[in-house]
Amino acid sequence: SSDCTIFGIVWSVYLEEFVATIGCGTPDTSNSFYFSTSTDLVRWTNMQALYDRGDMDEEVKKKVTSFNYPTLWDPLSPSLYYDTNYNTIGQTAYLLWTSLGHSVSTDGRNLWATPIQFEKKVLAPQEKLRMA
């Protein structure tokens, strides 16, 4: 979608694909983060839901008016995959994201690290998208 932005791309040794984290700016999609995968960085799968407001703990929801900047990070990347730039993830990773609160003086901006686990699924062939 033209209202969506890729905020990060990592290599998943578990999925054996690149994983892009996507944030969108439309009323229908702004309460969710998405991901897409690719084996060649040219053809991408359709976006799939990764994390949304419904996944948040109730105490977190109270502090969040909007959220953005999704990216994946695996703290084990340097030791397991010899990647000191953290561009590689395993089956599990953290979804790093920023939230905006109600006021700069009360709950301002926060950086969150939400655990994510990927599962391999047998998918029917699907149309690949070219992300420009």
Tab-separated table of C-alpha atoms in Angstrom:
chain	number	residue	atom	x	y	z
A	1	SER	CA	0.000	0.000	0.000
A	2	SER	CA	1.249	3.507	-0.746
A	3	ASP	CA	0.370	4.604	2.815
A	4	CYS	CA	2.760	2.042	4.294
A	5	THR	CA	6.462	2.345	5.028
A	6	ILE	CA	9.090	-0.321	5.580
A	7	PHE	CA	10.954	0.549	8.771
A	8	GLY	CA	13.368	-2.370	8.865
A	9	ILE	CA	14.640	-5.391	6.947
A	10	VAL	CA	16.450	-8.317	8.567
A	11	TRP	CA	17.490	-11.813	7.509
A	12	SER	CA	15.748	-14.651	9.383
A	13	VAL	CA	17.859	-17.793	9.665
A	14	TYR	CA	14.748	-19.601	10.888
A	15	LEU	CA	12.478	-18.606	7.992
A	16	GLU	CA	15.391	-18.488	5.508
A	17	GLU	CA	13.931	-15.249	4.160
A	18	PHE	CA	14.265	-11.517	4.570
A	19	VAL	CA	11.623	-10.014	6.852
A	20	ALA	CA	10.439	-6.420	6.425
A	21	THR	CA	8.623	-4.657	9.264
A	22	ILE	CA	5.944	-2.275	8.036
A	23	GLY	CA	3.956	0.570	9.561
A	24	CYS	CA	0.955	2.103	7.818
A	25	GLY	CA	-0.673	5.511	8.082
A	26	THR	CA	-4.297	4.899	7.144
A	27	PRO	CA	-7.244	4.814	9.569
A	28	ASP	CA	-7.820	1.133	8.706
A	29	THR	CA	-4.218	0.063	9.340
A	30	SER	CA	-2.663	2.543	11.795
A	31	ASN	CA	-3.333	0.345	14.829
A	32	SER	CA	-1.173	-2.484	13.516
A	33	PHE	CA	2.322	-3.421	12.430
A	34	TYR	CA	2.806	-5.792	9.536
A	35	PHE	CA	5.547	-7.904	8.022
A	36	SER	CA	6.346	-9.241	4.596
A	37	THR	CA	8.959	-11.791	3.526
A	38	SER	CA	11.179	-12.223	0.496
A	39	THR	CA	13.915	-14.579	-0.617
A	40	ASP	CA	15.407	-12.129	-3.119
A	41	LEU	CA	14.494	-8.579	-1.924
A	42	VAL	CA	12.539	-8.077	-5.172
A	43	ARG	CA	9.386	-10.177	-4.813
A	44	TRP	CA	7.565	-9.833	-1.479
A	45	THR	CA	4.654	-11.682	0.081
A	46	ASN	CA	1.453	-9.830	0.889
A	47	MET	CA	1.591	-8.032	4.225
A	48	GLN	CA	0.645	-10.093	7.267
A	49	ALA	CA	-0.354	-8.767	10.682
A	50	LEU	CA	2.518	-8.793	13.177
A	51	TYR	CA	1.327	-6.796	16.200
A	52	ASP	CA	-1.603	-4.517	16.939
A	53	ARG	CA	-3.271	-2.587	19.708
A	54	GLY	CA	-5.256	-5.685	20.677
A	55	ASP	CA	-1.999	-7.477	21.569
A	56	MET	CA	-1.040	-4.820	24.125
A	57	ASP	CA	-1.354	-5.307	27.848
A	58	GLU	CA	-4.139	-3.139	29.305
A	59	GLU	CA	-1.627	-1.008	31.259
A	60	VAL	CA	0.353	-0.369	28.073
A	61	LYS	CA	-2.802	0.564	26.133
A	62	LYS	CA	-3.517	3.302	28.683
A	63	LYS	CA	-0.175	4.965	27.880
A	64	VAL	CA	-0.362	4.693	24.082
A	65	THR	CA	-2.246	7.081	21.807
A	66	SER	CA	-0.338	6.027	18.677
A	67	PHE	CA	2.654	3.882	17.798
A	68	ASN	CA	5.190	3.639	15.001
A	69	TYR	CA	8.738	2.736	13.845
A	70	PRO	CA	8.545	-1.079	14.015
A	71	THR	CA	11.760	-3.019	13.573
A	72	LEU	CA	13.030	-6.457	14.596
A	73	TRP	CA	16.064	-7.009	16.818
A	74	ASP	CA	17.663	-10.206	18.099
A	75	PRO	CA	20.074	-9.587	20.996
A	76	LEU	CA	21.751	-12.938	20.275
A	77	SER	CA	22.654	-11.906	16.734
A	78	PRO	CA	26.374	-11.216	17.400
A	79	SER	CA	27.009	-14.427	19.339
A	80	LEU	CA	24.851	-16.845	17.323
A	81	TYR	CA	25.111	-15.430	13.815
A	82	TYR	CA	28.318	-13.340	13.988
A	83	ASP	CA	26.290	-10.276	13.015
A	84	THR	CA	27.396	-7.300	15.098
A	85	ASN	CA	25.037	-5.038	13.135
A	86	TYR	CA	21.962	-6.950	14.356
A	87	ASN	CA	20.595	-7.531	10.849
A	88	THR	CA	19.912	-11.221	11.555
A	89	ILE	CA	17.195	-12.840	13.664
A	90	GLY	CA	16.320	-16.379	14.669
A	91	GLN	CA	12.880	-17.831	15.348
A	92	THR	CA	12.423	-15.348	18.175
A	93	ALA	CA	13.218	-11.646	18.211
A	94	TYR	CA	12.050	-8.432	19.775
A	95	LEU	CA	9.751	-6.072	17.958
A	96	LEU	CA	11.108	-2.644	18.853
A	97	TRP	CA	8.586	0.171	18.517
A	98	THR	CA	7.904	3.678	19.754
A	99	SER	CA	4.681	4.913	21.290
A	100	LEU	CA	3.321	8.405	21.726
A	101	GLY	CA	1.504	9.112	24.955
A	102	HIS	CA	-0.999	11.737	25.952
A	103	SER	CA	1.397	14.514	26.963
A	104	VAL	CA	5.114	15.272	26.831
A	105	SER	CA	5.083	15.973	30.561
A	106	THR	CA	3.318	12.749	31.612
A	107	ASP	CA	3.811	9.753	29.356
A	108	GLY	CA	5.527	11.270	26.274
A	109	ARG	CA	7.336	8.802	24.015
A	110	ASN	CA	8.347	5.318	25.026
A	111	LEU	CA	10.465	2.637	23.400
A	112	TRP	CA	9.018	-0.855	23.746
A	113	ALA	CA	10.558	-4.295	23.154
A	114	THR	CA	7.868	-6.895	22.531
A	115	PRO	CA	8.894	-10.580	22.173
A	116	ILE	CA	7.901	-12.075	18.809
A	117	GLN	CA	8.109	-15.705	17.679
A	118	PHE	CA	7.816	-16.754	14.057
A	119	GLU	CA	6.312	-20.061	12.985
A	120	LYS	CA	6.785	-21.712	9.618
A	121	LYS	CA	3.491	-22.350	7.889
A	122	VAL	CA	2.673	-24.204	4.730
A	123	LEU	CA	1.128	-21.499	2.596
A	124	ALA	CA	-0.661	-21.807	-0.673
A	125	PRO	CA	1.201	-20.028	-3.455
A	126	GLN	CA	0.356	-16.357	-3.257
A	127	GLU	CA	0.832	-13.394	-5.441
A	128	LYS	CA	4.167	-11.701	-4.803
A	129	LEU	CA	4.256	-7.941	-4.530
A	130	ARG	CA	6.980	-5.654	-5.737
A	131	MET	CA	7.671	-3.087	-3.033
A	132	ALA	CA	9.094	0.107	-4.449
